[in-house]
XYZ file of C-alpha atoms in Angstrom:
377
model
C 3.817 1.241 -29.282
C 2.652 -0.619 -26.169
C 2.762 1.015 -22.734
C 1.936 -1.594 -20.065
C 0.568 -0.514 -16.717
C 3.602 -2.113 -15.083
C 6.863 -3.490 -16.464
C 10.247 -3.992 -14.854
C 12.227 -5.975 -17.430
C 15.299 -3.735 -17.361
C 15.294 -3.183 -13.609
C 14.780 -6.865 -12.890
C 17.538 -7.821 -15.330
C 19.965 -5.451 -13.598
C 19.322 -7.211 -10.279
C 19.852 -10.724 -11.654
C 23.677 -10.685 -11.322
C 23.319 -9.746 -7.644
C 20.790 -12.518 -7.193
C 23.099 -15.015 -8.864
C 25.989 -13.956 -6.620
C 23.900 -14.809 -3.574
C 22.603 -18.120 -4.862
C 25.688 -20.079 -3.798
C 25.208 -19.017 -0.196
C 21.486 -19.658 -0.521
C 21.983 -23.185 -1.840
C 24.396 -23.969 0.987
C 21.760 -23.133 3.596
C 20.051 -25.862 5.548
C 16.694 -24.065 5.358
C 15.025 -22.307 2.451
C 12.062 -20.759 4.261
C 12.327 -18.119 7.017
C 16.041 -18.741 7.303
C 19.336 -16.861 6.927
C 18.412 -14.745 3.891
C 15.180 -13.678 5.582
C 17.093 -12.598 8.688
C 19.452 -10.547 6.515
C 16.509 -8.864 4.758
C 14.854 -8.073 8.095
C 18.088 -6.422 9.234
C 18.289 -4.413 5.997
C 14.699 -3.198 6.407
C 15.377 -2.280 10.038
C 18.323 -0.152 8.927
C 16.405 1.487 6.072
C 13.228 2.267 8.040
C 14.665 2.688 11.522
C 12.393 -0.056 12.833
C 13.609 -1.780 15.998
C 11.790 -4.888 14.794
C 11.028 -6.013 11.234
C 9.417 -9.426 10.790
C 9.137 -10.967 7.323
C 5.870 -12.625 6.285
C 4.345 -14.308 3.268
C 2.457 -11.197 2.111
C 0.968 -7.930 3.338
C -2.572 -9.298 3.735
C -1.278 -11.959 6.113
C 0.685 -9.204 7.853
C -2.513 -7.295 8.589
C -4.276 -10.395 9.913
C -1.288 -11.309 12.087
C -1.069 -7.755 13.415
C -4.724 -7.837 14.472
C -4.198 -11.226 16.106
C -1.089 -10.000 17.941
C -3.145 -7.122 19.377
C -5.820 -9.551 20.577
C -8.538 -8.137 18.317
C -11.376 -10.511 17.493
C -15.135 -11.141 17.766
C -17.031 -8.310 19.422
C -14.374 -5.739 18.557
C -14.603 -2.942 15.993
C -11.819 -1.639 13.772
C -12.113 1.711 11.984
C -10.970 1.475 8.359
C -11.249 3.713 5.294
C -13.984 2.696 2.868
C -11.669 3.377 -0.089
C -8.834 0.857 -0.207
C -7.746 -2.546 -1.491
C -10.008 -5.384 -0.328
C -7.408 -6.655 2.176
C -8.135 -3.644 4.396
C -11.583 -5.150 4.909
C -10.877 -8.874 4.703
C -8.212 -8.838 7.428
C -10.765 -7.483 9.915
C -13.342 -10.062 8.882
C -10.789 -12.892 9.117
C -10.254 -12.289 12.849
C -14.005 -12.048 13.472
C -14.048 -8.314 14.202
C -16.392 -5.741 12.660
C -15.152 -3.096 10.213
C -16.451 0.426 10.773
C -15.961 2.564 7.691
C -14.941 6.208 7.447
C -14.760 8.399 4.336
C -11.505 9.679 2.816
C -9.869 13.085 2.430
C -10.672 14.756 -0.896
C -7.620 14.586 -3.139
C -5.549 12.622 -0.647
C -7.471 9.309 -0.607
C -6.477 8.486 2.965
C -8.658 8.202 6.045
C -10.290 11.553 6.881
C -9.203 12.023 10.484
C -11.833 14.722 11.016
C -14.483 11.988 10.724
C -12.846 9.330 12.885
C -14.082 10.313 16.349
C -17.724 10.129 15.247
C -17.147 6.475 14.336
C -15.696 5.448 17.721
C -17.877 3.338 20.022
C -17.309 1.371 23.221
C -16.407 -1.622 21.035
C -13.732 0.172 19.019
C -10.290 -1.323 19.598
C -8.176 -0.040 16.705
C -7.864 2.377 13.808
C -6.307 1.175 10.561
C -5.161 4.055 8.325
C -4.036 3.167 4.801
C -1.290 5.211 3.153
C -2.312 5.286 -0.494
C -0.718 6.161 -3.828
C 1.820 8.834 -2.830
C 1.279 10.213 0.680
C 0.466 9.316 4.234
C -2.661 9.811 6.299
C -2.512 12.736 8.768
C -0.730 10.688 11.418
C -0.301 13.637 13.768
C -4.072 14.079 14.074
C -4.695 10.339 14.180
C -2.235 9.723 17.015
C -3.976 12.349 19.149
C -7.341 10.655 18.616
C -5.928 7.189 19.313
C -4.249 8.319 22.532
C -7.361 10.099 23.794
C -9.504 6.996 23.241
C -6.799 4.409 24.077
C -6.969 2.735 20.680
C -4.388 0.728 18.790
C -3.134 2.131 15.474
C -2.328 -0.411 12.761
C -0.690 1.284 9.783
C -1.431 -0.312 6.439
C 1.753 0.891 4.762
C 1.612 -1.685 1.976
C 2.418 1.100 -0.505
C 4.505 3.094 1.949
C 8.115 1.965 1.591
C 10.224 5.138 1.697
C 7.380 7.393 2.930
C 8.172 9.341 6.090
C 6.255 11.577 8.477
C 8.398 14.123 10.287
C 11.360 11.790 9.817
C 9.592 8.608 10.933
C 9.062 5.874 8.378
C 5.545 4.765 7.491
C 4.459 1.872 9.682
C 6.396 3.079 12.738
C 4.168 5.925 13.897
C 1.335 3.729 15.117
C 1.690 0.602 17.241
C 2.356 -1.739 14.349
C 2.587 -1.425 10.575
C 2.935 -3.526 7.443
C 4.793 -3.314 4.140
C 4.000 -5.107 0.893
C 6.596 -6.416 -1.542
C 4.116 -7.518 -4.196
C 5.943 -7.297 -7.568
C 4.300 -4.003 -8.600
C 5.223 -2.226 -5.362
C 8.021 0.338 -5.136
C 10.183 -2.458 -3.708
C 8.871 -5.576 -5.401
C 9.621 -9.267 -4.910
C 9.371 -11.998 -7.537
C 6.051 -13.015 -5.982
C 4.187 -12.432 -2.730
C 6.120 -11.168 0.299
C 5.443 -8.808 3.197
C 6.860 -7.322 6.382
C 5.601 -6.212 9.790
C 7.223 -3.259 11.569
C 6.941 -2.331 15.230
C 8.829 -0.622 18.033
C 7.262 -2.873 20.687
C 9.350 -5.954 21.636
C 6.322 -7.763 23.077
C 4.332 -7.248 19.864
C 7.327 -8.366 17.814
C 7.551 -11.570 19.856
C 3.821 -12.260 19.423
C 4.051 -11.636 15.679
C 6.959 -14.072 15.272
C 5.020 -16.740 17.139
C 1.754 -16.242 15.267
C 3.303 -16.147 11.773
C 5.083 -19.464 12.459
C 2.024 -21.572 13.287
C 1.842 -20.251 16.856
C 5.066 -22.005 17.823
C 7.652 -20.822 20.314
C 11.434 -21.121 19.970
C 11.237 -24.745 21.073
C 8.762 -25.552 18.310
C 5.794 -25.938 20.670
C 2.469 -24.426 19.594
C 1.500 -21.931 22.281
C -1.447 -20.424 20.401
C -3.465 -20.823 17.239
C -1.142 -19.298 14.689
C -0.763 -18.711 11.001
C 1.620 -20.112 8.395
C 3.027 -16.998 6.739
C 6.779 -17.337 6.443
C 8.817 -15.634 3.732
C 10.758 -17.778 1.282
C 14.495 -17.130 1.409
C 14.725 -16.708 -2.350
C 12.323 -13.760 -2.086
C 14.449 -12.267 0.682
C 17.578 -12.686 -1.420
C 15.917 -10.970 -4.370
C 14.597 -8.087 -2.253
C 18.038 -7.443 -0.792
C 19.385 -7.154 -4.338
C 16.544 -4.799 -5.326
C 17.079 -2.605 -2.249
C 20.291 -1.303 -3.816
C 18.120 0.494 -6.394
C 15.286 1.526 -4.067
C 16.239 5.188 -3.637
C 17.179 5.657 -7.326
C 13.867 4.028 -8.273
C 11.974 6.425 -5.976
C 13.741 9.329 -7.692
C 12.857 7.962 -11.142
C 9.217 7.659 -10.135
C 9.234 11.277 -8.956
C 10.724 12.422 -12.272
C 8.078 10.503 -14.213
C 5.329 12.128 -12.138
C 6.774 15.569 -12.840
C 6.710 14.735 -16.556
C 3.075 13.620 -16.304
C 2.221 16.866 -14.503
C 3.771 18.898 -17.298
C 2.151 16.943 -20.111
C -1.278 17.032 -18.468
C -1.265 20.725 -17.534
C -3.040 21.704 -20.799
C -5.735 19.116 -20.007
C -6.527 20.361 -16.503
C -10.142 21.157 -17.432
C -10.638 17.388 -17.697
C -7.798 15.841 -15.706
C -7.323 16.292 -11.966
C -3.672 15.545 -11.278
C -2.265 14.173 -7.985
C -1.823 16.673 -5.166
C 0.177 16.659 -1.951
C -2.038 17.738 0.931
C -0.718 20.428 3.271
C 0.324 19.000 6.643
C 1.624 20.445 9.895
C 4.459 17.923 9.822
C 6.986 17.546 7.044
C 6.282 14.387 5.068
C 8.228 12.606 2.380
C 6.009 11.479 -0.469
C 6.791 8.427 -2.587
C 4.908 7.931 -5.832
C 3.564 4.403 -6.035
C 0.691 5.206 -8.423
C 0.123 8.251 -10.629
C -3.589 8.660 -9.977
C -5.755 11.045 -11.946
C -9.454 11.790 -11.580
C -11.393 12.247 -14.786
C -14.969 12.326 -16.107
C -15.983 9.266 -18.154
C -13.237 7.250 -16.442
C -14.271 3.841 -17.746
C -14.662 5.090 -21.319
C -11.197 6.663 -21.153
C -9.729 3.408 -19.802
C -11.294 1.469 -22.691
C -9.962 4.053 -25.154
C -6.447 3.702 -23.771
C -6.666 -0.089 -23.717
C -7.554 -0.062 -27.415
C -4.305 1.836 -27.953
C -2.313 -0.729 -25.929
C -1.917 1.556 -22.915
C -2.432 -0.099 -19.543
C -4.432 1.533 -16.743
C -5.950 0.536 -13.426
C -9.241 1.778 -11.946
C -9.043 2.578 -8.226
C -11.321 1.313 -6.650
C -14.377 0.468 -8.774
C -16.475 -0.517 -5.739
C -15.779 1.006 -2.306
C -15.409 -1.440 0.567
C -18.713 -0.563 2.256
C -20.594 -1.560 -0.923
C -18.847 -4.915 -1.389
C -21.293 -7.862 -1.295
C -19.545 -9.374 1.715
C -20.540 -6.270 3.720
C -24.273 -6.367 2.979
C -24.985 -7.447 6.569
C -23.543 -4.129 7.823
C -26.356 -2.177 6.079
C -24.216 0.534 4.514
C -25.850 2.283 1.582
C -24.752 4.086 -1.555
C -24.317 7.740 -0.612
C -22.972 7.054 2.888
C -19.420 8.083 1.944
C -19.641 10.563 -0.929
C -15.938 11.395 -1.327
C -14.934 7.753 -1.725
C -17.907 6.968 -3.950
C -17.093 9.848 -6.265
C -13.446 8.788 -6.482
C -14.457 5.216 -7.254
C -16.078 6.404 -10.501
C -13.323 8.846 -11.510
C -9.906 7.642 -10.299
C -7.575 6.053 -12.841
C -3.984 4.941 -12.368
C -1.617 5.602 -15.273
C 1.556 3.605 -15.989
C 4.267 4.401 -13.449
C 7.454 2.414 -12.862
C 11.192 3.131 -13.020
C 11.612 1.695 -16.527
C 8.970 4.026 -17.996
C 10.357 6.295 -20.728
C 9.575 9.960 -21.492
C 8.277 8.861 -24.898
C 5.817 6.491 -23.241
C 4.583 9.212 -20.907
C 4.070 11.523 -23.875
C 2.151 8.819 -25.712
C -0.167 8.227 -22.747
C -0.919 11.927 -22.295
C -1.426 12.528 -26.010
C -3.974 9.714 -26.080
C -5.805 11.213 -23.084
C -5.953 14.557 -24.879
C -7.309 12.898 -28.019
C -10.047 11.203 -26.015
C -11.352 14.412 -24.430
C -10.994 16.411 -27.611
C -13.298 13.887 -29.266
C -15.805 14.071 -26.379
C -16.111 17.845 -26.565
C -17.092 18.112 -22.898
C -15.496 19.019 -19.590
C -18.246 17.496 -17.486
């Protein structure tokens, strides 16, 4: 039996009739990029998240770059980012010519450790970029206090955050600007790359729309150096169809995680299961990845691969140790929590179409691996 890391055959098939129903209207449009279907998706996301402004883009990485540009961040500026994240959290800062300043993560939560942020602030700091990872949000209450005290922008990397809420507010709307990703593996996935920018600020929304469309204004005149990152209408049409199953899919993911928790309970001497960190504000978690921490992570991953079980290591090399950052002179040992996680964290298969039998198979294989090792170190 094969258990891929990600598969959505059934869920995608169920959305195809809805996609086909919309194709007639799509084919009758005069424009197929950043047109009517994109406007309808933006409106749907505004309703779902409560965002006053949702602007569709080509992908979430572009969304981060455009957000930095809209805030006027560039050469000479510093942006505080977690050292444990997808590479885009670093590359977006480098793309605008700014300098990333890394901060370690919260143990067990994997988000920016807000207790360490103030020590990283300098006179050149212009923004903080928290990343909401795997299943829960960064402590946005603490982060907002720091940002307000030091007059810093907050750019929320909510690429994994669709459906997550902090005290009733959707991820991406607590800071000044936020992004969503619709990469196919995400909780709300497109057929290819697609992203979204959220903000409450009408001026920022206007700047974003101009930048993402080659810097052009409503008359088509280039007012600034912009970016070509417009969403295809077919992606917008597909995402609108998939949104009908978003909340049921979130519930299915939660049920799968509960099943993993139960299966892995007897293995707790080896397997650290996901936790929800205690917060002062009520938060809604959404399970994007079921992330465990284990000894001999890479050997376990190879063992599972040999049994046709897909996994994903998160993140094998922290951002501060990436070759592109050598000029910043960070060293191994600078951020111990992230560096430890980078050798131990492993994502297990998690998607709505996953079956209880598949979850049992994965957990049985993990148990077999550690039984053969005879160690809990």
